[in-house]
Structures are given as C-alpha cells and as structure tokens.
Coordinates of C-alpha atoms in Angstrom, one line a residue:
M21 CA -102.3 63.3 -68.6
S22 CA -98.7 64.0 -67.5
S23 CA -97.8 64.6 -63.9
A24 CA -96.9 68.2 -64.7
A25 CA -100.3 68.8 -66.3
S26 CA -102.0 67.1 -63.3
C27 CA -100.1 69.3 -60.9
C28 CA -101.0 72.5 -62.9
W29 CA -104.7 71.4 -62.9
A30 CA -104.6 70.7 -59.2
E31 CA -103.2 74.2 -58.4
L32 CA -105.4 76.4 -60.6
H33 CA -105.9 79.9 -59.3
E34 CA -109.0 80.4 -57.2
E35 CA -110.6 82.6 -59.8
L36 CA -110.1 79.9 -62.5
V37 CA -111.5 77.2 -60.2
L38 CA -114.6 79.3 -59.6
A39 CA -114.9 80.0 -63.4
V40 CA -114.8 76.3 -64.0
A41 CA -117.3 75.7 -61.2
R42 CA -119.8 78.0 -62.8
S43 CA -120.1 75.6 -65.7
L44 CA -121.0 72.7 -63.3
H45 CA -124.1 72.0 -61.4
E46 CA -124.0 72.9 -57.7
N47 CA -124.6 69.3 -56.7
D48 CA -121.6 68.1 -58.7
I49 CA -119.5 70.8 -57.1
A50 CA -120.5 70.0 -53.5
T51 CA -120.2 66.2 -53.9
S52 CA -117.3 65.8 -56.4
A53 CA -115.2 68.8 -57.4
K54 CA -115.0 70.1 -53.8
L55 CA -113.6 66.8 -52.7
L56 CA -110.6 66.7 -55.2
N57 CA -108.1 68.2 -52.7
K58 CA -107.6 70.8 -50.0
H59 CA -107.0 73.5 -52.6
Y60 CA -110.3 72.9 -54.3
A61 CA -112.1 72.5 -51.0
R62 CA -110.8 75.9 -49.9
C63 CA -111.7 77.6 -53.2
L64 CA -115.2 76.0 -53.3
R65 CA -116.0 76.4 -49.6
G66 CA -119.1 78.4 -50.4
F67 CA -120.8 75.3 -52.0
R68 CA -122.2 73.5 -49.0
V69 CA -125.7 72.6 -50.0
V70 CA -126.8 69.6 -52.1
R71 CA -130.1 70.2 -53.8
A72 CA -132.4 67.2 -53.5
S73 CA -135.9 68.6 -54.5
Q74 CA -137.5 70.7 -57.1
P75 CA -140.9 72.4 -57.4
L76 CA -143.9 70.2 -58.4
P77 CA -145.5 70.7 -61.8
G78 CA -148.1 73.4 -61.7
W79 CA -150.9 71.1 -62.9
T80 CA -150.6 69.1 -59.7
R81 CA -152.1 71.9 -57.6
R82 CA -154.7 72.8 -60.2
N83 CA -156.1 69.4 -60.8
H84 CA -155.6 67.4 -57.6
P85 CA -156.8 67.9 -54.0
T86 CA -154.6 69.8 -51.6
H87 CA -154.2 66.8 -49.2
L88 CA -152.8 64.7 -52.1
V89 CA -150.4 67.4 -53.4
A90 CA -149.1 67.9 -49.8
R91 CA -147.8 64.3 -49.9
L92 CA -145.9 64.7 -53.2
A93 CA -142.2 65.4 -53.7
S94 CA -140.2 65.8 -56.8
A95 CA -136.5 64.8 -56.7
F96 CA -133.9 67.0 -58.4
Q97 CA -131.9 65.5 -61.2
P98 CA -129.1 64.7 -61.3
W99 CA -129.8 62.9 -58.1
P100 CA -126.8 62.6 -55.7
A101 CA -127.3 58.8 -55.1
H102 CA -124.0 58.0 -53.6
G103 CA -124.1 61.0 -51.2
F104 CA -127.7 60.2 -50.2
V105 CA -127.0 56.6 -49.3
A106 CA -123.9 57.5 -47.4
H107 CA -125.7 60.1 -45.3
W108 CA -129.3 58.8 -45.0
G109 CA -128.3 55.1 -44.9
R110 CA -127.4 55.6 -41.2
P111 CA -129.9 56.0 -38.3
E112 CA -128.3 59.1 -36.8
P113 CA -129.5 61.7 -39.3
W114 CA -133.1 60.5 -39.0
R115 CA -133.3 61.2 -35.2
C116 CA -133.9 64.9 -35.6
L117 CA -136.5 64.6 -38.5
T118 CA -140.1 65.0 -37.7
L119 CA -142.8 62.7 -39.1
P120 CA -143.5 65.0 -42.2
Q121 CA -139.8 65.5 -42.8
R122 CA -139.1 61.7 -42.8
R123 CA -142.0 61.2 -45.2
R124 CA -140.6 63.8 -47.5
V125 CA -137.2 62.3 -47.5
L126 CA -138.7 58.9 -48.3
C127 CA -140.8 60.5 -51.1
L128 CA -137.7 62.2 -52.6
A129 CA -135.9 58.8 -52.6
A130 CA -138.8 57.3 -54.4
S131 CA -139.0 60.1 -56.9
S132 CA -135.3 59.9 -57.7
G133 CA -135.7 56.5 -59.3
D134 CA -132.5 55.2 -57.5
A135 CA -133.1 51.8 -55.9
G136 CA -130.3 52.1 -53.5
S137 CA -131.6 55.4 -52.2
L138 CA -135.1 54.0 -51.7
E139 CA -133.7 50.9 -49.9
A140 CA -131.7 53.1 -47.5
A141 CA -134.8 55.4 -46.8
L142 CA -137.1 52.4 -46.3
A143 CA -134.6 50.8 -43.9
Q144 CA -134.0 54.0 -41.8
C145 CA -137.1 56.2 -42.0
G146 CA -139.0 54.5 -39.2
L147 CA -142.3 54.6 -41.2
C148 CA -142.6 51.3 -43.0
G149 CA -141.5 48.6 -40.5
C150 CA -144.7 46.7 -39.9
C151 CA -147.0 44.8 -42.3
A152 CA -149.9 47.2 -41.8
P153 CA -150.7 49.5 -44.8
D154 CA -149.1 52.9 -44.2
T155 CA -149.6 56.4 -45.8
A156 CA -145.9 56.8 -46.1
T157 CA -145.5 54.1 -48.7
Q158 CA -148.5 55.4 -50.5
S159 CA -147.0 58.9 -50.6
A160 CA -143.8 57.5 -51.9
A161 CA -145.8 55.7 -54.6
F162 CA -147.4 58.9 -55.6
S163 CA -144.0 60.6 -56.0
A164 CA -142.6 57.6 -57.9
A165 CA -145.6 57.6 -60.3
L166 CA -145.3 61.3 -60.9
A167 CA -141.7 60.9 -61.8
G168 CA -142.4 57.8 -64.0
H169 CA -140.4 55.1 -62.2
A170 CA -142.2 51.8 -62.6
P171 CA -139.4 49.7 -60.9
V172 CA -139.7 51.9 -57.8
C173 CA -143.4 51.3 -57.7
E174 CA -142.7 47.6 -57.9
M175 CA -140.4 47.9 -54.9
L176 CA -143.0 49.8 -52.9
F177 CA -145.7 47.3 -53.9
A178 CA -143.5 44.6 -52.3
V179 CA -143.8 46.5 -49.0
D180 CA -147.4 47.6 -49.2
Q181 CA -150.0 46.4 -51.8
T182 CA -152.2 49.4 -51.2
V183 CA -149.9 51.5 -53.3
V184 CA -151.8 50.3 -56.3
N185 CA -154.7 52.7 -56.3
F186 CA -156.5 55.2 -58.5
D187 CA -154.6 58.3 -57.3
V188 CA -151.3 56.7 -58.4
L189 CA -152.7 55.8 -61.8
S190 CA -154.2 59.3 -62.2
L191 CA -150.9 61.0 -61.5
A192 CA -149.0 58.7 -63.9
A193 CA -151.6 59.2 -66.6
E194 CA -151.6 63.0 -66.3
A195 CA -147.8 63.1 -66.3
G196 CA -147.7 60.9 -69.4
H197 CA -145.8 57.9 -68.0
V198 CA -147.1 55.0 -70.1
E199 CA -144.9 52.3 -68.5
V200 CA -146.2 53.2 -65.0
C201 CA -149.8 53.2 -66.3
R202 CA -149.3 49.8 -67.9
W203 CA -147.6 48.3 -64.7
L204 CA -150.4 49.7 -62.5
W205 CA -153.1 48.3 -64.7
R206 CA -151.5 44.8 -64.7
K207 CA -151.2 44.9 -60.9
W208 CA -154.7 46.0 -60.5
E209 CA -156.0 43.1 -62.6
C210 CA -154.1 40.7 -60.4
I211 CA -155.2 42.0 -57.0
R212 CA -158.6 43.5 -57.5
P213 CA -161.4 41.6 -55.7
Q214 CA -163.8 39.6 -57.9
A215 CA -167.0 41.6 -58.1
P216 CA -170.4 39.8 -58.6
P217 CA -171.6 39.8 -62.3
E218 CA -174.4 42.3 -61.6
A219 CA -172.0 44.8 -59.9
P220 CA -170.7 47.7 -62.0
D221 CA -167.2 47.0 -63.4
L222 CA -164.6 48.7 -61.3
H223 CA -162.3 48.9 -64.4
L224 CA -164.8 51.1 -66.2
C225 CA -164.8 53.8 -63.6
I226 CA -161.0 53.6 -63.1
A227 CA -160.2 53.8 -66.8
R228 CA -162.7 56.5 -67.4
L229 CA -161.2 58.9 -64.8
A230 CA -157.7 57.9 -65.8
C231 CA -158.5 58.8 -69.4
I232 CA -159.7 62.2 -68.3
A233 CA -156.4 62.7 -66.4
A234 CA -154.4 61.7 -69.5
C235 CA -156.4 64.1 -71.6
R236 CA -155.7 67.0 -69.2
G237 CA -152.0 66.3 -69.6
G238 CA -152.3 65.9 -73.4
H239 CA -150.7 62.5 -73.6
E240 CA -152.1 60.6 -76.5
E241 CA -150.1 57.4 -75.9
C242 CA -151.5 57.1 -72.4
I243 CA -155.0 57.7 -73.7
A244 CA -154.6 55.0 -76.3
L245 CA -153.3 52.6 -73.7
L246 CA -156.1 53.2 -71.3
L247 CA -158.8 53.0 -74.0
Q248 CA -157.3 49.7 -75.2
E249 CA -157.4 48.4 -71.6
L250 CA -161.0 49.7 -71.2
E251 CA -162.0 47.9 -74.4
R252 CA -160.6 44.6 -73.0
A253 CA -162.5 45.2 -69.8
L254 CA -165.8 45.7 -71.7
V255 CA -165.6 42.7 -74.0
N256 CA -168.3 40.7 -72.1
S257 CA -170.3 43.7 -71.0
R258 CA -173.8 44.7 -72.0
Q259 CA -174.5 46.9 -75.0
Q260 CA -175.2 49.9 -72.7
Q261 CA -171.7 49.6 -71.3
Q262 CA -170.3 49.6 -74.8
Q263 CA -172.1 52.8 -75.6
Q264 CA -170.8 54.3 -72.4
A265 CA -167.3 53.3 -73.5
Q266 CA -167.8 55.1 -76.8
G267 CA -168.9 58.2 -74.9
L268 CA -165.8 57.8 -72.7
A269 CA -163.5 57.7 -75.8
M270 CA -165.1 61.0 -77.0
R271 CA -164.6 62.6 -73.7
G272 CA -161.0 61.4 -73.1
G273 CA -159.6 62.1 -76.6
R274 CA -158.0 65.3 -77.8
G275 CA -158.8 67.0 -81.1
E276 CA -156.4 64.8 -83.2
L277 CA -158.1 61.6 -81.9
L278 CA -161.7 62.8 -82.3
T279 CA -161.7 63.9 -86.0
D280 CA -163.5 60.7 -87.1
L281 CA -166.2 60.8 -84.4
P282 CA -169.6 62.1 -85.4
H283 CA -170.4 63.7 -82.1
F284 CA -168.2 65.6 -79.7
P285 CA -169.7 66.3 -76.3
F286 CA -169.1 69.4 -74.3
H287 CA -167.1 67.6 -71.6
A288 CA -164.4 66.6 -74.1
A289 CA -163.7 70.3 -74.9
T290 CA -163.6 71.0 -71.2
A291 CA -161.2 68.2 -70.4
A292 CA -158.9 69.2 -73.3
A293 CA -159.0 72.8 -72.3
E294 CA -158.0 72.0 -68.7
G295 CA -154.6 70.9 -69.9
G296 CA -153.8 74.3 -71.4
H297 CA -153.8 76.4 -68.2
A298 CA -151.0 79.0 -68.2
D299 CA -148.8 79.8 -65.2
L300 CA -150.6 82.5 -63.2
S301 CA -147.7 83.5 -61.0
D302 CA -147.7 87.0 -62.7
H303 CA -151.4 87.4 -62.4
W304 CA -151.1 90.5 -60.2
A305 CA -149.0 92.2 -62.9
Q306 CA -151.8 91.5 -65.4
Q307 CA -154.3 93.0 -63.0
Q308 CA -152.1 96.2 -62.8
L309 CA -152.2 96.4 -66.6
L310 CA -156.0 96.1 -66.4
R311 CA -156.1 98.8 -63.7
D312 CA -154.0 101.1 -66.0
R313 CA -156.7 100.6 -68.7
G314 CA -159.4 101.6 -66.2
L315 CA -160.7 98.2 -65.2
P316 CA -160.9 97.2 -61.6
P317 CA -159.6 93.9 -60.2
L318 CA -162.1 91.0 -60.5
D319 CA -162.1 89.9 -56.9
A320 CA -159.6 91.6 -54.6
A321 CA -160.4 89.4 -51.6
R322 CA -160.0 86.1 -53.4
L323 CA -156.8 87.3 -55.1
A324 CA -155.4 88.5 -51.8
E325 CA -155.9 85.1 -50.3
H326 CA -154.2 83.4 -53.3
A327 CA -151.3 85.9 -53.0
A328 CA -150.9 85.1 -49.3
A329 CA -151.0 81.4 -49.9
A330 CA -148.3 81.7 -52.6
G331 CA -146.1 83.9 -50.4
N332 CA -146.3 86.7 -53.0
T333 CA -145.8 89.8 -50.9
A334 CA -145.5 92.1 -53.9
A335 CA -149.0 91.0 -55.2
L336 CA -150.5 91.2 -51.8
S337 CA -149.1 94.7 -51.1
W338 CA -150.4 95.9 -54.4
L339 CA -153.9 94.5 -53.8
L340 CA -154.1 96.1 -50.3
E341 CA -153.3 99.5 -51.9
Q342 CA -156.1 99.3 -54.4
P343 CA -159.5 100.8 -53.7
E344 CA -161.1 97.4 -53.7
G345 CA -158.4 96.2 -51.2
Q346 CA -159.1 98.8 -48.5
G347 CA -159.9 97.1 -45.3
L348 CA -158.8 93.7 -46.4
A349 CA -156.0 93.7 -43.9
A350 CA -158.6 93.4 -41.2
S351 CA -160.3 90.4 -42.8
D352 CA -160.2 87.4 -40.6
E353 CA -160.4 85.1 -43.7
L354 CA -157.2 86.7 -45.1
R355 CA -155.3 86.6 -41.8
R356 CA -156.3 82.9 -41.3
A357 CA -155.3 82.1 -44.9
A358 CA -151.9 83.8 -44.4
A359 CA -151.3 82.0 -41.1
S360 CA -152.2 78.6 -42.6
A361 CA -149.8 79.3 -45.5
G362 CA -147.0 80.1 -43.1
H363 CA -145.0 82.7 -45.0
A364 CA -143.5 85.1 -42.4
P365 CA -142.9 87.9 -44.9
V366 CA -146.6 87.9 -45.8
L367 CA -147.5 88.0 -42.2
E368 CA -145.2 90.9 -41.7
A369 CA -146.7 92.7 -44.7
L370 CA -150.2 92.2 -43.3
R371 CA -149.0 93.5 -39.9
A372 CA -147.5 96.6 -41.5
A373 CA -150.9 97.1 -43.2
G374 CA -152.7 97.1 -39.8
S375 CA -153.5 93.4 -39.3
E376 CA -153.6 92.0 -35.8
F377 CA -153.1 88.4 -35.0
D378 CA -154.4 86.3 -32.1
M379 CA -154.2 82.8 -30.7
S380 CA -156.6 81.4 -33.4
H381 CA -154.0 82.4 -36.1
A382 CA -151.2 80.9 -34.1
T383 CA -153.2 77.7 -33.9
A384 CA -153.8 77.7 -37.6
A385 CA -150.0 78.1 -38.2
A386 CA -149.4 75.2 -35.8
E387 CA -151.8 72.9 -37.4
S388 CA -150.3 73.6 -40.8
C389 CA -146.8 72.8 -39.5
H390 CA -145.2 76.2 -40.3
S391 CA -142.3 76.7 -37.9
A392 CA -141.2 80.0 -39.2
A393 CA -144.7 81.5 -38.9
L394 CA -145.0 80.2 -35.3
R395 CA -141.7 81.6 -34.3
W396 CA -142.6 85.0 -35.8
M397 CA -145.9 85.0 -33.8
A398 CA -144.4 83.8 -30.6
D399 CA -141.3 86.0 -30.6
G400 CA -141.6 89.7 -29.8
G401 CA -145.2 89.8 -28.8
V402 CA -146.7 89.8 -32.3
V403 CA -149.7 87.8 -31.2
A404 CA -152.2 89.3 -28.8
A405 CA -151.4 88.1 -25.3
G406 CA -152.4 84.5 -24.6
D407 CA -152.0 82.7 -21.4
A408 CA -150.0 79.5 -20.9
A409 CA -153.1 77.3 -21.3
A410 CA -153.7 78.8 -24.8
W411 CA -150.1 78.4 -25.8
S412 CA -150.2 74.8 -24.5
V413 CA -153.0 74.1 -27.0
V414 CA -150.8 75.6 -29.8
W415 CA -147.9 73.5 -28.6
Q416 CA -149.9 70.3 -28.8
R417 CA -151.2 71.1 -32.3
A418 CA -147.7 72.1 -33.5
A419 CA -146.0 69.0 -32.1
A420 CA -148.7 66.7 -33.6
A421 CA -148.3 68.4 -37.0
G422 CA -144.5 67.9 -37.0
V423 CA -143.0 71.3 -36.0
D424 CA -139.3 71.1 -35.3
L425 CA -137.9 70.8 -31.8
A426 CA -136.3 74.3 -31.8
T427 CA -139.8 75.9 -32.2
L428 CA -141.4 73.7 -29.6
R429 CA -138.7 74.6 -27.1
L430 CA -139.2 78.3 -27.9
L431 CA -143.0 78.0 -27.2
H432 CA -142.3 76.2 -24.0
E433 CA -139.6 78.5 -22.7
Q434 CA -140.9 81.9 -23.8
R435 CA -144.7 81.3 -23.8
G436 CA -145.0 78.8 -20.9
A437 CA -146.6 76.1 -23.1
A438 CA -146.9 72.8 -21.3
V439 CA -145.0 69.8 -22.8
D440 CA -147.2 66.9 -24.0
V441 CA -145.3 63.7 -24.9
A442 CA -148.3 62.2 -26.8
S443 CA -148.4 65.1 -29.2
A444 CA -144.6 64.9 -29.8
A445 CA -144.9 61.1 -30.3
A446 CA -147.6 61.6 -33.0
G447 CA -145.7 63.9 -35.4
G448 CA -142.4 64.7 -33.9
S449 CA -138.9 63.4 -34.1
V450 CA -137.1 60.9 -31.9
E451 CA -135.1 63.9 -30.4
S452 CA -138.4 65.8 -29.8
V453 CA -139.8 62.8 -27.8
E454 CA -136.5 62.4 -25.9
W455 CA -136.5 66.1 -25.0
A456 CA -140.2 66.0 -24.0
V457 CA -139.7 63.0 -21.7
G458 CA -136.6 64.5 -20.2
R459 CA -138.3 67.8 -19.6
L460 CA -141.2 66.2 -17.8
E461 CA -138.8 64.2 -15.7
Q462 CA -137.0 67.4 -14.7
Q463 CA -140.2 69.0 -13.7
A464 CA -141.3 66.0 -11.7
A465 CA -137.9 65.8 -10.0
A466 CA -138.1 69.5 -9.2
A467 CA -141.6 69.1 -7.7
T468 CA -140.4 66.1 -5.7
G469 CA -137.4 68.0 -4.4
V470 CA -139.6 70.9 -3.2
A471 CA -142.0 68.5 -1.5
G472 CA -139.2 66.5 0.1
G473 CA -137.4 69.6 1.3
S474 CA -140.4 70.6 3.4
G475 CA -140.4 67.2 5.3
T476 CA -138.2 65.6 7.9
T477 CA -134.7 64.5 6.8
G478 CA -132.3 62.1 8.2
G479 CA -134.0 58.7 7.5
S480 CA -131.8 55.6 7.4
G481 CA -129.7 55.0 4.3
A482 CA -131.2 51.5 3.9
A483 CA -134.7 52.9 4.0
G484 CA -133.8 55.6 1.5
T485 CA -132.3 53.0 -0.8
S486 CA -135.3 50.8 -0.6
M487 CA -137.7 53.6 -1.4
G488 CA -135.5 54.7 -4.3
A489 CA -135.5 51.1 -5.7
A490 CA -139.3 51.0 -5.3
S491 CA -139.7 54.3 -7.1
A492 CA -137.4 53.0 -9.9
D493 CA -139.5 49.8 -10.3
A494 CA -142.7 51.9 -10.4
A495 CA -141.2 54.2 -13.0
A496 CA -140.0 51.2 -15.0
S497 CA -143.5 49.6 -15.0
A498 CA -145.2 52.9 -15.9
M499 CA -145.9 52.9 -19.6
P500 CA -147.0 56.1 -21.5
L501 CA -149.8 54.3 -23.3
D502 CA -151.5 57.5 -24.5
A503 CA -148.2 58.5 -26.2
M504 CA -147.8 55.0 -27.7
W505 CA -151.4 55.2 -29.0
A506 CA -150.7 58.6 -30.6
A507 CA -147.6 57.3 -32.3
L508 CA -149.5 54.2 -33.4
Q509 CA -152.3 56.1 -34.9
A510 CA -149.9 58.5 -36.8
G511 CA -147.8 55.6 -38.1
N512 CA -144.7 57.1 -36.4
W513 CA -142.9 53.8 -35.7
A514 CA -139.7 55.5 -34.8
T515 CA -141.2 57.3 -31.8
L516 CA -143.2 54.3 -30.9
A517 CA -140.1 52.1 -30.7
L518 CA -138.4 54.8 -28.5
L519 CA -141.4 54.9 -26.1
L520 CA -141.3 51.1 -25.9
Q521 CA -137.6 51.3 -25.0
L522 CA -138.4 53.9 -22.3
A523 CA -141.2 51.7 -21.0
R524 CA -138.8 48.9 -20.2
P525 CA -135.5 50.4 -18.9
G526 CA -132.9 47.7 -18.2
A527 CA -135.4 45.1 -19.5
H528 CA -137.2 45.1 -16.1
V529 CA -140.5 45.0 -17.9
P530 CA -140.8 42.0 -20.3
G531 CA -141.8 42.7 -23.9
S532 CA -144.9 40.5 -23.5
A533 CA -146.2 42.7 -20.7
V534 CA -145.8 45.8 -22.9
L535 CA -147.6 44.0 -25.7
T536 CA -150.5 42.9 -23.5
E537 CA -150.9 46.4 -22.0
L538 CA -150.7 48.2 -25.3
E539 CA -153.1 45.7 -27.1
A540 CA -155.6 46.2 -24.3
Y541 CA -155.3 50.0 -24.6
V542 CA -155.8 49.8 -28.4
E543 CA -159.0 47.8 -27.8
R544 CA -160.3 50.4 -25.4
M545 CA -159.3 53.4 -27.5
A546 CA -160.3 52.2 -31.0
P547 CA -163.7 53.5 -31.9
A548 CA -166.5 51.0 -31.9
E549 CA -167.0 51.6 -35.7
T550 CA -163.4 50.8 -36.5
L551 CA -163.2 48.2 -39.3
P552 CA -161.8 44.8 -38.3
E553 CA -159.1 45.2 -41.0
A554 CA -158.1 48.6 -39.5
K555 CA -158.0 47.2 -36.0
R556 CA -156.0 44.3 -37.1
S557 CA -153.5 46.7 -38.7
L558 CA -153.1 48.5 -35.4
T559 CA -152.6 45.3 -33.6
E560 CA -150.0 44.2 -36.1
A561 CA -148.2 47.4 -35.7
V562 CA -148.1 47.0 -31.9
R563 CA -146.6 43.5 -32.3
W564 CA -144.0 44.7 -34.9
A565 CA -142.8 47.5 -32.6
T566 CA -142.6 45.2 -29.6
E567 CA -140.8 42.5 -31.4
Q568 CA -138.0 44.9 -32.3
L569 CA -137.1 45.1 -28.7
S570 CA -138.2 42.0 -26.9
E571 CA -135.9 39.2 -26.0
E572 CA -139.0 37.0 -26.5
G573 CA -139.2 38.0 -30.1
K574 CA -139.3 34.5 -31.5
V575 CA -142.2 33.6 -29.2
L576 CA -144.1 36.7 -30.1
K577 CA -143.6 36.2 -33.8
E578 CA -144.9 32.6 -33.6
R579 CA -147.9 34.0 -31.7
S580 CA -148.4 36.7 -34.4
K581 CA -148.4 34.1 -37.2
A582 CA -151.0 31.9 -35.4
R583 CA -153.3 34.9 -34.9
N584 CA -152.8 35.9 -38.5
Q585 CA -154.1 32.6 -39.7
Q586 CA -157.3 33.1 -37.7
S587 CA -157.9 36.7 -38.8
V588 CA -159.7 38.1 -41.8
P589 CA -157.8 38.6 -45.0
A590 CA -156.0 41.9 -45.4
R591 CA -157.9 44.5 -47.4
L592 CA -156.5 45.0 -50.9

C-alpha cells in the first residue's frame, strides 16, 4: 500500500470509521482497531469493554446440580489472549477481586484454551499456590472440559490430580468432546486405586453414568468411545456384569444405535428425550397464549419463583396480575427466592406489588453474594428496620460469600454493621482485608485516644517512648489466627499471605513462630472427624503460605519434605 493510500486510510472520516467498526467484533475494536492511532482512538472512544465471557449452554442448568453450575464459566471467542496476559499477568489487578471473582477469572482462562492466559491466571490468582487439592483448580477443569480443551486439562492435572473426576468426564461427554473424554479415561486408568477383586469395578459405574450424559447430549462418537472403554473394563468380569453392560448399551444409545437390539428399556427413551429440551425463556408468553384460550397457568407459584430466579420481570409481573397469582407477592418463598437470585429489578417489581422485605431476605442476598440486591436493600430503607447487630450478621455473611468492598463499606457506614476480618479473609479481596484491618485499627486508636484523654498527661518522654515500643511489640506478636483459619478453610491463599505479612511487621516475628502458632490453631479448630488427608492438606497450606514470606524458607521446606515422607499418601 502506498504512503498516500495509508494516509487516506488513517484519516477516514469518523462516520466511515464507525461504519467499518460495525463489521468487526467489539473485542477486535477495543484491543486492535482503537489502538491504530489517535484519530481512531478518538472515533472509537465508545468501545471500552472487552468481552471475556458468554452464557453457559442451557443444558448445564437442566442436567447438573446448581452448586456445580455455579463453578462453571464459558470464555468468549475470539479470546483476547494478548490483552488478558498483559492485564492479568500482573499482581495489581487481582488485589480488588474477591474469592469468587478470582475463581471466575481463572475458569475463564481455562475455558479459553490459551495456555499463556492459564499460566498467567495460575501464577497471580492466589488460589493454587500450595500442594493441597483446591476447588479452584477443579472448577477450572470443569470449565476446560466443557469447552473441550484437553491440553488445558493436562496443565491443571499437573497442578492438582483431583481434577480427574466424574463431574469433569460427565461435562465433557454431554458436550461431545471426545478428546477430553479419551484423555480423562486414560488418566483415570493411571491414577485410580487398585480395588480388591470382589469389589465392584469403579469403571463400570463411571462409564455407565458418562454414557447417559453423552446420550443426553446426543453425541454418538462419545457414546461409542465410552462403550468401547467399558467393554475393555469388563473383559475379565463375571457374566452378570456382561449382561449389565448390555443393558447399559441399550440405555446409553440413541435410536440410530439401537435398531439392532431386541429390547429397548424405558430408561433409554427417557435419556434420549432429555437431550431434546427446548429453551423455556419464553414460557410465560406460551402461558399467555393458553390463558387466551381459556386455560389457567399450570402452577403460578412455581412459575413465579422461576421467573424471579431468571430475572424475568415481565413474566413475573404478568403472573402476579393473573387470578392464580393474587397474593403471591406476600409469599415468603417467592421473596426469599428473589432475594437469593439477587436481581434488583425483580425485587423492585415485587415491592411495587406489595412485597415487604426484612433482615432474613437481606441475609439470603448476602449468602448468595449479590451485591446489587444488598445495596438495594440497605439503601433507602427498603428493608424493615434492623439494628446494628442484625446488619453485622449480614455483613459477615456477605464478606464470607465474596461481596465487593464498596457494598461492605456501605453496610458498615450506613447500617452500622461491625467489621469482621475473619469473614473478609474467607471470601474477600486483598483490598477488603486491608480495609477491614485498617478500619479496626482506626476504631481501636479512637477508643484508646478517648481513654487516654481522660487520664493524667505529662509523663516523661522516655517512658512514653518505652510504652509505645512495648505496644508495638505486642501488636507485632498478635496474630489474627481466626482470620488465618477462615482464609485457610476457604482456600483464599491471597488473603492468608496478607495476614501472615501483617502478623510479622518488620520481620519482628519469625516465620517459624507464625507457623508453630498457626499449626497449633489448626489442630485445635479442625473437627475431630477430619480425615487425616484433609488435615494434612491444611497443614501443607499453612507451610506453603508461611514459606512465601519467611527468611527461614529453606529450613521450613526441608522440614516440610521430612514430614511428607512420614505422612500418609495423598488421596487420589
């Protein structure tokens, strides 16, 4: 291209630049086109957001438990790999992210399939530092399997072997990712414990359920692979197991695979039908059509709860206006479902219909980590009056669930909620813990100032300095063990490392002392029925966090290796 043509292209009129931009994806505009020169940056100044996620497939919510779906994330394609690494490959952006937010960013990196993005997230997320199994890596494996990235699963397996489990295989099978299924099966064969001959074969149960998942998704290649692996697993089994495998093949196959079988059980039809569910997002409109034909809604209360959970205010308002919906706005079940779902427009619609909210609904929103709903309830007197003690409970639940710092500050400043460092350490961000510790220090200093002001002044300067040094030493040796324990249980290594730093200001407290105190606290707090493997994982996490700070790191690592040789093998 000539220099004249380049100049003309670089100075296109703003309307033409926007016309060209409309043919590009918004991610490409924000990360590429906008950066060409100042003229393009000015013309495309409205494109400021890089989209990193997309909605999950509808079948995930229909066919899998809520707690598993909540741990999934689906990366948007094309994935902005370069921009992600440049931004999230630094520690600073992670400081403001709560525990759920950091897990989500990690899951998005795993779902993207980009190795560089995953490496950056693993290095900076503050979730996967120690050798103990962690739910964050498992959630990342769920998202990688859902997206079909076997190499990413391999990377996560190198960090935590517990990522090879049935839930990962089930998601991959239902999504139709043959390579992930094959990789998982091979890994499972390598790491599975050797069961006694008389024990039921674990492979039988795993392959059976995975076949059903593949059948729901309608993926014949996955079904064929799993049935082939199942046949290999049953080569030396009894005749009864072979008959069971034949029944499994009939159940797992679709119509095209079952034409040659003489018997077709009822469960096969059920499993095949489960894969054909349609999107029910316009269900309320279908109900209106039935109403116009003289038919009442099937179950107004149930439909209203589903509408509230989905954030569908139009459907909810329509249901509340129907004869069967009269009085539903006063239903505690509906109000609690709406508070747990956390959609502020839905809560506003219920309030307009006559609903009243109290502290139990604020607690439900807090436990579900819905900042917008909490702010809506706390601001403007929406919730029936609650005292500071009641709002303090809400604050603790919200902080532990991972509500953002702005909402926590609002609850503290406008509702008088007490600050609890342990709750912030469990689910909060590094900034949340820093703010909580600083706020408590301010309150303590204010209380000390009031108490000191009522006494006699004029002591010697030396005495005052000595008392100040003694107070500093006492503060340095005071360790917030309850907050460390909360962070440890939640797997929030970022806040745990911060608390360990705060416990030894200026390195006045040696790392070995912190380790000894925290290990003793873990022994006291861990329930008596805690499995030895779980307790060992907690202890390993303590050692890992302490070794990040301690000048005696080499000594502690050698001690850790010696203890590992005497401990029980890690659970697979």
